[in-house]
Coordinates of C-alpha atoms and ligand atoms in Angstrom, one line a residue:
X1 CA 38.6 15.4 1.6
X2 CA 39.8 14.9 -2.0
X3 CA 43.0 13.1 -3.0
X4 CA 41.7 9.8 -4.3
X5 CA 45.2 8.3 -4.7
X6 CA 46.3 8.9 -1.2
X7 CA 46.0 6.1 1.4
X8 CA 44.2 6.6 4.7
X9 CA 44.6 4.8 8.1
X10 CA 41.2 3.7 9.5
X11 CA 40.7 3.1 13.2
X12 CA 41.5 -0.7 12.9
X13 CA 45.0 0.3 11.7
X14 CA 44.7 -1.4 8.4
X15 CA 45.9 0.7 5.5
X16 CA 43.2 1.2 2.9
X17 CA 43.9 2.2 -0.6
X18 CA 40.9 3.9 -2.0
X19 CA 41.7 2.7 -5.5
X20 CA 41.5 -0.9 -4.4
X21 CA 38.1 -0.4 -2.9
X22 CA 36.8 0.0 -6.4
X23 CA 37.3 -3.7 -6.9
X24 CA 34.5 -4.4 -4.5
X25 CA 36.7 -5.6 -1.7
X26 CA 39.8 -3.7 -0.6
X27 CA 42.6 -6.3 -0.6
X28 CA 44.3 -4.4 2.2
X29 CA 41.4 -5.2 4.5
X30 CA 42.2 -8.9 4.4
X31 CA 44.5 -10.1 7.0
X32 CA 47.3 -12.7 6.3
X33 CA 45.0 -15.6 7.2
X34 CA 42.6 -14.6 4.6
X35 CA 40.0 -13.6 7.1
X36 CA 38.2 -10.3 6.9
X37 CA 39.1 -7.7 9.5
X38 CA 36.3 -6.9 12.0
X39 CA 33.7 -4.5 10.6
X40 CA 34.5 -0.9 11.0
X41 CA 31.9 1.3 12.8
X42 CA 29.2 2.8 10.6
X43 CA 30.4 6.2 9.5
X44 CA 27.3 8.0 10.7
X45 CA 24.7 6.9 13.2
X46 CA 21.6 8.7 14.3
X47 CA 21.8 10.8 17.4
X48 CA 20.5 8.7 20.4
X49 CA 17.0 9.8 21.4
X50 CA 16.6 12.1 18.4
X51 CA 13.2 11.6 16.7
X52 CA 13.7 12.2 13.0
X53 CA 10.9 13.2 10.7
X54 CA 9.4 10.5 8.5
X55 CA 11.1 11.9 5.4
X56 CA 14.4 11.3 7.1
X57 CA 13.5 7.9 8.5
X58 CA 12.4 6.6 5.1
X59 CA 15.8 7.3 3.7
X60 CA 18.1 6.6 6.6
X61 CA 18.6 2.9 7.5
X62 CA 21.3 1.5 9.6
X63 CA 23.0 -1.7 8.3
X64 CA 25.7 -3.9 9.8
X65 CA 27.4 -4.5 6.5
X66 CA 31.2 -4.7 7.1
X67 CA 31.9 -2.3 4.2
X68 CA 29.2 0.2 5.2
X69 CA 27.6 -0.1 1.8
X70 CA 25.2 2.8 1.1
X71 CA 22.7 0.5 -0.6
X72 CA 22.0 -2.7 1.4
X73 CA 23.8 -5.7 -0.2
X74 CA 21.6 -8.4 -1.8
X75 CA 22.4 -11.7 -0.1
X76 CA 21.4 -13.8 -3.1
X77 CA 22.0 -17.1 -1.3
X78 CA 19.5 -19.9 -0.5
X79 CA 21.6 -21.4 2.2
X80 CA 24.3 -20.4 4.7
X81 CA 27.4 -22.4 5.8
X82 CA 27.4 -23.5 9.4
X83 CA 30.4 -24.2 11.6
X84 CA 29.2 -27.5 13.0
X85 CA 26.7 -30.3 12.3
X86 CA 25.7 -30.7 15.9
X87 CA 22.4 -29.1 15.5
X88 CA 21.1 -25.6 15.8
X89 CA 22.0 -22.7 13.7
X90 CA 25.6 -21.7 14.4
X91 CA 25.2 -18.6 12.2
X92 CA 22.4 -16.1 12.4
X93 CA 21.0 -17.5 9.2
X94 CA 20.7 -21.1 7.8
X95 CA 18.3 -20.9 4.9
X96 CA 16.6 -18.0 3.1
X97 CA 13.1 -19.3 3.6
X98 CA 13.7 -18.9 7.3
X99 CA 15.7 -15.7 7.2
X100 CA 18.0 -13.6 5.0
X101 CA 20.2 -10.6 5.9
X102 CA 18.6 -8.4 3.1
X103 CA 15.2 -9.3 4.3
X104 CA 16.1 -8.6 8.0
X105 CA 17.4 -5.2 7.0
X106 CA 14.1 -4.4 5.2
X107 CA 12.0 -5.7 8.0
X108 CA 13.8 -3.6 10.6
X109 CA 13.5 -0.5 8.4
X110 CA 9.7 -1.2 7.9
X111 CA 9.1 -1.8 11.6
X112 CA 10.5 1.7 12.2
X113 CA 8.4 3.5 9.6
X114 CA 5.3 1.5 10.4
X115 CA 5.7 2.4 14.0
X116 CA 5.6 -1.3 15.0
X117 CA 7.7 -3.6 17.1
X118 CA 8.1 -6.0 14.3
X119 CA 7.6 -6.1 10.5
X120 CA 7.6 -9.1 8.2
X121 CA 7.7 -9.2 4.4
X122 CA 6.1 -11.7 2.1
X123 CA 5.7 -12.4 -1.6
X124 CA 2.6 -10.3 -2.2
X125 CA -0.2 -8.4 -0.5
X126 CA -2.5 -11.4 -0.9
X127 CA 0.3 -13.5 0.6
X128 CA 0.2 -11.2 3.7
X129 CA -3.6 -11.6 4.0
X130 CA -3.2 -15.4 3.6
X131 CA -0.6 -15.5 6.5
X132 CA -3.1 -13.5 8.6
X133 CA -6.1 -15.7 7.8
X134 CA -4.1 -18.9 8.5
X135 CA -4.3 -17.8 12.2
X136 CA -8.0 -18.8 12.0
X137 CA -9.4 -22.3 12.6
X138 CA -12.6 -23.9 11.5
X139 CA -15.6 -22.6 13.4
X140 CA -14.1 -19.1 13.7
X141 CA -16.0 -16.1 12.5
X142 CA -14.7 -13.1 10.6
X143 CA -16.3 -9.7 10.2
X144 CA -15.2 -7.7 7.2
X145 CA -16.4 -4.9 4.9
X146 CA -18.8 -5.0 2.0
X147 CA -16.4 -2.9 -0.1
X148 CA -13.2 -4.8 -0.3
X149 CA -10.4 -5.4 -2.8
X150 CA -11.6 -8.2 -5.1
X151 CA -8.7 -10.5 -4.3
X152 CA -9.4 -10.2 -0.6
X153 CA -13.0 -11.0 -1.2
X154 CA -12.0 -14.1 -3.2
X155 CA -9.7 -15.4 -0.5
X156 CA -12.4 -14.9 2.2
X157 CA -14.9 -16.7 -0.1
X158 CA -12.5 -19.6 -0.4
X159 CA -12.1 -19.8 3.4
X160 CA -15.9 -19.7 3.9
X161 CA -16.5 -22.3 1.3
X162 CA -13.7 -24.8 2.1
X163 CA -12.3 -23.7 5.5
X164 CA -15.3 -23.8 7.8
X165 CA -15.0 -20.1 8.6
X166 CA -18.1 -17.9 8.7
X167 CA -17.4 -14.6 7.0
X168 CA -19.8 -11.7 7.6
X169 CA -19.6 -8.8 5.1
X170 CA -21.1 -5.6 6.5
X171 CA -21.0 -2.0 5.8
X172 CA -18.0 -1.2 8.0
X173 CA -18.8 2.6 7.7
X174 CA -21.8 1.9 9.9
X175 CA -20.6 1.1 13.4
X176 CA -24.0 0.0 14.5
X177 CA -24.2 -2.5 11.7
X178 CA -20.7 -3.8 12.7
X179 CA -21.8 -4.1 16.3
X180 CA -24.7 -6.3 15.3
X181 CA -22.4 -9.0 13.8
X182 CA -19.6 -8.8 16.2
X183 CA -19.9 -11.6 18.9
X184 CA -17.5 -13.4 21.2
X185 CA -17.0 -15.9 18.3
X186 CA -15.5 -13.1 16.2
X187 CA -11.9 -14.2 15.9
X188 CA -10.9 -11.7 13.3
X189 CA -12.0 -8.3 12.0
X190 CA -10.6 -7.3 8.6
X191 CA -10.8 -3.7 7.6
X192 CA -9.8 -1.7 4.6
X193 CA -9.8 2.1 4.7
X194 CA -10.1 3.9 2.4
X195 CA -11.9 1.0 0.7
X196 CA -11.1 -0.2 -2.8
X197 CA -12.8 0.9 -5.0
X198 CA -15.6 3.0 -3.4
X199 CA -13.1 5.0 -1.2
X200 CA -15.3 4.7 1.9
X201 CA -13.7 5.5 5.3
X202 CA -13.9 3.1 8.2
X203 CA -13.6 4.2 11.8
X204 CA -10.7 2.0 12.9
X205 CA -10.6 3.0 16.7
X206 CA -14.4 2.5 17.2
X207 CA -14.5 -0.9 15.4
X208 CA -11.3 -2.1 17.1
X209 CA -12.9 -1.2 20.5
X210 CA -16.1 -3.1 19.6
X211 CA -14.1 -6.1 18.5
X212 CA -11.9 -6.3 21.5
X213 CA -14.8 -5.7 23.9
X214 CA -16.7 -8.6 22.4
X215 CA -13.6 -10.9 22.3
X216 CA -10.4 -9.7 23.8
X217 CA -8.6 -12.3 21.7
X218 CA -10.1 -11.0 18.4
X219 CA -7.4 -10.0 15.9
X220 CA -8.2 -6.7 14.2
X221 CA -6.3 -6.4 10.9
X222 CA -6.2 -3.3 8.8
X223 CA -5.3 -3.2 5.1
X224 CA -3.4 0.1 4.8
X225 CA -2.5 -0.3 1.1
X226 CA -4.3 2.8 0.0
X227 CA -2.4 5.1 2.2
X228 CA 0.9 3.5 3.2
X229 CA 2.6 4.2 6.6
X230 CA 3.4 7.7 5.5
X231 CA -0.3 8.7 5.9
X232 CA -1.8 6.3 8.3
X233 CA -0.7 4.0 11.2
X234 CA -3.5 1.6 12.1
X235 CA -1.5 0.1 15.0
X236 CA -1.8 3.4 16.7
X237 CA -5.5 3.4 16.1
X238 CA -6.2 0.1 17.8
X239 CA -5.4 -2.5 15.2
X240 CA -3.4 -5.7 16.1
X241 CA -2.0 -6.2 12.6
X242 CA -1.5 -3.8 9.8
X243 CA -0.8 -5.2 6.4
X244 CA -0.2 -3.7 3.0
X245 CA 0.5 -4.7 -0.6
X246 CA 4.1 -3.5 -0.9
X247 CA 3.4 -3.8 -4.7
X248 CA 1.8 -0.3 -4.4
X249 CA 2.9 2.9 -2.7
X250 CA 5.8 1.4 -0.7
X251 CA 7.7 0.3 -3.8
X252 CA 6.1 2.8 -6.1
X253 CA 7.4 1.6 -9.5
X254 CA 5.4 -1.5 -10.3
X255 CA 8.6 -3.5 -10.6
X256 CA 7.9 -6.0 -7.8
X257 CA 5.2 -7.8 -5.8
X258 CA 5.4 -7.7 -2.0
X259 CA 3.3 -7.9 1.1
X260 CA 4.1 -6.3 4.4
X261 CA 2.8 -7.1 7.9
X262 CA 3.4 -5.1 11.1
X263 CA 2.6 -6.0 14.7
X264 CA 3.3 -4.9 18.2
X265 CA 2.5 -8.1 20.0
X266 CA 5.5 -10.4 20.3
X267 CA 3.5 -13.7 20.5
X268 CA 1.4 -12.7 17.5
X269 CA 4.5 -11.8 15.6
X270 CA 6.0 -15.2 16.3
X271 CA 2.9 -16.9 15.0
X272 CA 3.0 -14.9 11.8
X273 CA 6.7 -15.6 11.4
X274 CA 6.0 -19.3 11.9
X275 CA 3.4 -19.3 9.2
X276 CA 5.7 -17.5 6.8
X277 CA 8.6 -19.9 7.4
X278 CA 6.3 -23.0 7.3
X279 CA 4.5 -21.9 4.1
X280 CA 7.5 -20.5 2.4
X281 CA 6.2 -17.1 1.3
X282 CA 9.0 -14.8 2.6
X283 CA 10.0 -12.1 0.2
X284 CA 13.0 -13.0 -2.0
X285 CA 16.3 -11.0 -1.4
X286 CA 16.3 -9.1 -4.7
X287 CA 12.7 -8.0 -4.1
X288 CA 13.6 -7.0 -0.6
X289 CA 16.3 -4.8 -2.1
X290 CA 14.0 -3.3 -4.6
X291 CA 11.4 -2.6 -2.0
X292 CA 14.0 -1.0 0.2
X293 CA 15.0 1.3 -2.6
X294 CA 11.4 2.2 -3.4
X295 CA 10.6 3.1 0.3
X296 CA 13.3 5.9 0.3
X297 CA 11.3 8.0 -2.1
X298 CA 7.8 7.3 -0.7
X299 CA 7.4 10.8 0.7
X300 CA 8.4 12.7 -2.4
X301 CA 6.3 10.4 -4.6
X302 CA 3.2 10.6 -2.3
X303 CA 3.5 14.4 -2.0
X304 CA 3.5 14.8 -5.8
X305 CA 0.8 12.2 -6.3
X306 CA -1.6 13.7 -3.7
X307 CA -1.1 17.2 -5.2
X308 CA -2.0 15.8 -8.6
X309 CA -4.9 13.8 -7.3
X310 CA -6.4 16.8 -5.6
X311 CA -6.2 18.8 -8.8
X312 CA -7.9 16.0 -10.7
X313 CA -10.6 15.4 -8.1
X314 CA -11.5 19.1 -7.9
X315 CA -11.7 19.3 -11.7
X316 CA -14.0 16.3 -11.9
X317 CA -16.2 17.5 -9.1
X318 CA -16.5 21.0 -10.5
X319 CA -17.4 19.5 -13.9
X320 CA -20.4 17.8 -12.2
X321 CA -19.2 14.2 -11.8
X322 CA -19.8 12.2 -8.6
X323 CA -16.3 11.9 -7.3
X324 CA -15.1 9.8 -4.4
X325 CA -11.9 11.1 -2.8
X326 CA -11.3 11.8 0.9
X327 CA -9.4 15.0 0.0
X328 CA -12.6 16.6 -1.0
X329 CA -14.7 18.3 1.6
X330 CA -17.8 16.8 0.0
X331 CA -16.6 13.3 1.0
X332 CA -19.2 12.1 3.5
X333 CA -16.4 11.0 5.9
X334 CA -13.9 13.8 5.3
X335 CA -13.7 14.6 9.0
X336 CA -13.3 10.9 10.1
X337 CA -10.6 10.4 7.5
X338 CA -8.6 13.4 8.7
X339 CA -9.0 12.2 12.3
X340 CA -7.0 9.0 11.4
X341 CA -4.9 9.9 8.4
X342 CA -2.3 12.6 7.4
X343 CA -3.4 12.8 3.8
X344 CA -6.0 11.6 1.3
X345 CA -3.7 9.4 -0.8
X346 CA -3.9 9.4 -4.6
X347 CA -6.7 7.0 -5.6
X348 CA -10.1 8.3 -6.5
X349 CA -13.1 7.1 -8.4
X350 CA -15.9 8.7 -10.2
X351 CA -19.1 7.7 -12.1
X352 CA -20.3 8.8 -15.5
X353 CA -23.7 7.2 -15.4
X354 CA -23.1 5.0 -18.4
X355 CA -20.9 1.9 -18.7
X356 CA -20.1 2.4 -22.4
X357 CA -19.3 6.0 -21.9
X358 CA -16.9 5.0 -19.1
X359 CA -15.3 2.4 -21.4
X360 CA -14.8 5.1 -24.1
X361 CA -13.2 7.5 -21.6
X362 CA -10.8 4.8 -20.3
X363 CA -9.8 3.8 -23.8
X364 CA -9.4 7.4 -25.1
X365 CA -7.1 8.6 -22.3
X366 CA -3.5 8.5 -23.5
X367 CA -1.3 9.4 -20.5
X368 CA -3.4 7.2 -18.2
X369 CA -2.5 3.6 -18.7
X370 CA -5.4 1.1 -18.6
X371 CA -4.0 -1.1 -15.7
X372 CA -5.0 -2.6 -12.5
X373 CA -2.9 -1.7 -9.4
X374 CA -2.1 1.7 -8.0
X375 CA 0.6 3.5 -6.0
X376 CA 3.0 3.7 -9.0
X377 CA 4.7 6.8 -10.3
X378 CA 2.7 6.3 -13.5
X379 CA -1.0 7.3 -13.6
X380 CA -3.5 4.5 -14.2
X381 CA -7.1 4.4 -15.2
X382 CA -9.4 1.4 -14.8
X383 CA -13.0 0.1 -14.5
X384 CA -13.0 -1.9 -11.2
X385 CA -16.0 -4.0 -12.1
X386 CA -14.3 -5.3 -15.2
X387 CA -10.8 -5.4 -13.9
X388 CA -9.6 -5.4 -10.2
X389 CA -13.0 -6.4 -8.8
X390 CA -14.0 -8.9 -11.5
X391 CA -13.5 -11.7 -9.1
X392 CA -16.6 -10.5 -7.2
X393 CA -19.6 -11.8 -9.1
X394 CA -21.9 -9.2 -10.7
X395 CA -24.8 -9.9 -8.4
X396 CA -22.7 -9.4 -5.2
X397 CA -21.2 -6.2 -6.7
X398 CA -24.7 -4.9 -7.4
X399 CA -25.8 -5.8 -3.9
X400 CA -22.8 -3.9 -2.5
X401 CA -23.5 -0.9 -4.6
X402 CA -20.4 -0.9 -6.8
X403 CA -21.4 0.9 -9.9
X404 CA -20.6 -0.9 -13.1
X405 CA -19.7 2.4 -14.7
X406 CA -17.2 3.4 -12.0
X407 CA -13.8 4.6 -13.2
X408 CA -10.9 4.5 -10.8
X409 CA -8.0 6.8 -11.2
X410 CA -4.6 6.1 -9.6
X411 CA -2.7 9.4 -9.9
X412 CA 1.0 9.4 -10.6
X413 CA 3.8 12.0 -10.4
X414 CA 3.6 13.3 -14.0
X415 CA 2.9 17.0 -14.5
X416 CA -0.5 17.7 -13.0
X417 CA -1.6 20.0 -15.9
X418 CA -0.6 17.3 -18.5
X419 CA -2.7 14.7 -16.6
X420 CA -5.6 17.1 -16.3
X421 CA -5.4 18.0 -20.0
X422 CA -5.3 14.4 -21.1
X423 CA -8.2 13.4 -18.9
X424 CA -10.3 16.4 -20.0
X425 CA -9.6 15.6 -23.7
X426 CA -10.6 12.0 -23.1
X427 CA -13.8 13.1 -21.4
X428 CA -14.7 15.5 -24.2
X429 CA -13.7 13.0 -27.0
X430 CA -15.7 10.2 -25.4
X431 CA -18.7 12.5 -25.2
X432 CA -18.8 12.7 -21.4
X433 CA -18.4 16.4 -21.4
X434 CA -20.0 19.2 -23.4
X435 CA -17.9 22.0 -24.6
X436 CA -19.9 25.1 -23.8
X437 CA -19.4 28.7 -24.3
X438 CA -18.1 29.1 -20.8
X439 CA -16.1 26.0 -20.5
X440 CA -17.0 22.3 -20.3
X441 CA -19.3 20.3 -18.1
X442 CA -20.3 16.7 -17.5
X443 CA -22.9 15.5 -20.0
X444 CA -24.8 13.4 -17.5
X445 CA -25.6 15.7 -14.6
X446 CA -28.0 13.2 -13.0
X447 CA -25.4 12.3 -10.5
X448 CA -27.2 13.2 -7.3
X449 CA -26.1 16.8 -7.3
X450 CA -28.6 19.4 -6.2
X451 CA -26.5 22.5 -6.3
X452 CA -23.6 22.9 -8.7
X453 CA -20.4 22.6 -6.7
X454 CA -18.0 25.5 -6.7
X455 CA -15.2 25.0 -9.1
X456 CA -13.0 26.2 -11.8
X457 CA -14.9 25.4 -14.9
X458 CA -18.5 24.9 -14.0
X459 CA -20.6 26.0 -16.9
X460 CA -24.3 26.1 -16.4
X461 CA -25.2 26.1 -20.0
X462 CA -28.9 25.6 -20.7
X463 CA -28.5 23.7 -23.9
X464 CA -26.3 21.1 -22.2
X465 CA -29.0 20.0 -19.9
X466 CA -31.0 18.9 -22.9
X467 CA -28.3 17.0 -24.6
X468 CA -29.2 13.4 -25.4
Ligands
LIG501 C1 -6.4 -2.9 -1.0 C2 -5.5 -4.0 -1.5 N1 -5.1 -4.9 -0.7 C3 -4.4 -6.0 -1.1 C4 -4.0 -6.2 -2.4 C5 -3.2 -7.4 -2.8 O1 -1.9 -7.0 -3.1 P1 -1.0 -7.8 -4.1 O2 -1.5 -7.5 -5.5 O3 0.4 -7.3 -3.8 O4 -1.1 -9.2 -3.8 C6 -4.5 -5.3 -3.3 C7 -4.2 -5.4 -4.8 O5 -3.8 -6.3 -5.3 C8 -5.3 -4.2 -2.9 O6 -5.8 -3.3 -3.7
LIG502 N1 -6.1 -10.3 -12.0 C1 -5.8 -9.8 -10.7 C2 -6.3 -8.4 -10.5 C3 -5.4 -7.7 -9.6 S1 -6.1 -6.1 -9.1 C4 -4.7 -5.3 -8.4 C5 -5.0 -4.2 -7.4 N2 -5.3 -4.7 -6.1 C6 -6.1 -3.3 -7.8 O1 -7.0 -3.0 -7.0 O2 -6.0 -2.7 -8.9 C7 -6.5 -10.7 -9.7 O3 -7.3 -11.6 -10.1 O4 -6.2 -10.7 -8.5

């Protein structure tokens, strides 16, 4: 209905003048005692029992704001007034470290999209892992991967050095190897899949079963940062806790730091909440609001990012590079990944065979920003051994098979052809590809490829094979 100047009578019988609502609070909604009228019902609520698709769930969130604000209000308040001093919290909130309405709104929304009973938000992804590992006590054992985000490795190293916790790093893509180190003393299993930066896939259901059989109290935690809840739901695959760096896909714009935890077990949820309140790492209201805003576009962003990533991965593979991306059929765990996830994500890595060459490529690309992190709308390029994984010493990196020349690409939402063009130019200018009569191909074709893969621009040019 149009007619902005006309007044309307809402169900509570208080006349509302639409012009006044522009002031932020309609004066006509305030009764004579100066108290706000009871909140009016939300103008639209989901149909009971109706299961909406994830695209809808990401956008739709139900608030209890009295003005039915379309964007959740930011309660930028550290403390909340109480009605009495006799103890207890006479209001739902007393202090933002313990709880805040903007944070509650976000946590409820996340619980829904992470298919969990409860979600909690903290100040960073590492903050989330810290909250999880604070459930350990000296003497406990942890089993985790040998390909792990550098910061997670650093935290676990700290715990094993100073916290009296034994940390076993194994190849978590090898279930038999995992079984060997899991014992009744295993209090926690920490998995990442796809792993950062080698994009290896870990069989969550099998490892969760092994862990729970060895120790029913064992907490299986999965870092789902690489995929987000849109593409993978580890709680449904046997995990007890799923955590993510909300800094990445969930927020999508590199304008905040956040960590997210999701659980189904009420008692475990209470312990995690206790730790967050006690240590004071709950996410600040403004960051909750930003994250809430980012989540709404997760599906459109991820769809675009995956389409671009697929294009880039196919191009690199067809040019002869060794590419690690679970969207490619050549990925050794392509089937396993697809049995757990609904998409490959948009992070891939590839090798050039030469560290200096990799450096030149990274520094020559223009559209691809040299940055750590991923999951943003902008495309990023990095060398994990020098950047995101520099906190793992060179010897350990070598033992774990992380190639020093590895280049990681975090694909954004720019035009896919522009991204491809820019990368191709960087590869050619840096000398990583030869321009041949038929197209271009990787200079260094020593990358464990027997048969040239099918692809758009493969050029089997005899001279190129002899290039220095
Ligand atoms: C897989 C993974 N998990 C956790 C983190 C930690 O997240 P944050 O940077 O938000 O602390 C990162 C990156 O930083 C990551 O790549
Ligand atoms: N200097 C930072 C590096 C952050 S890496 C961020 C992200 N997880 C990635 O993989 O790019 C640190 O020391 O933690």
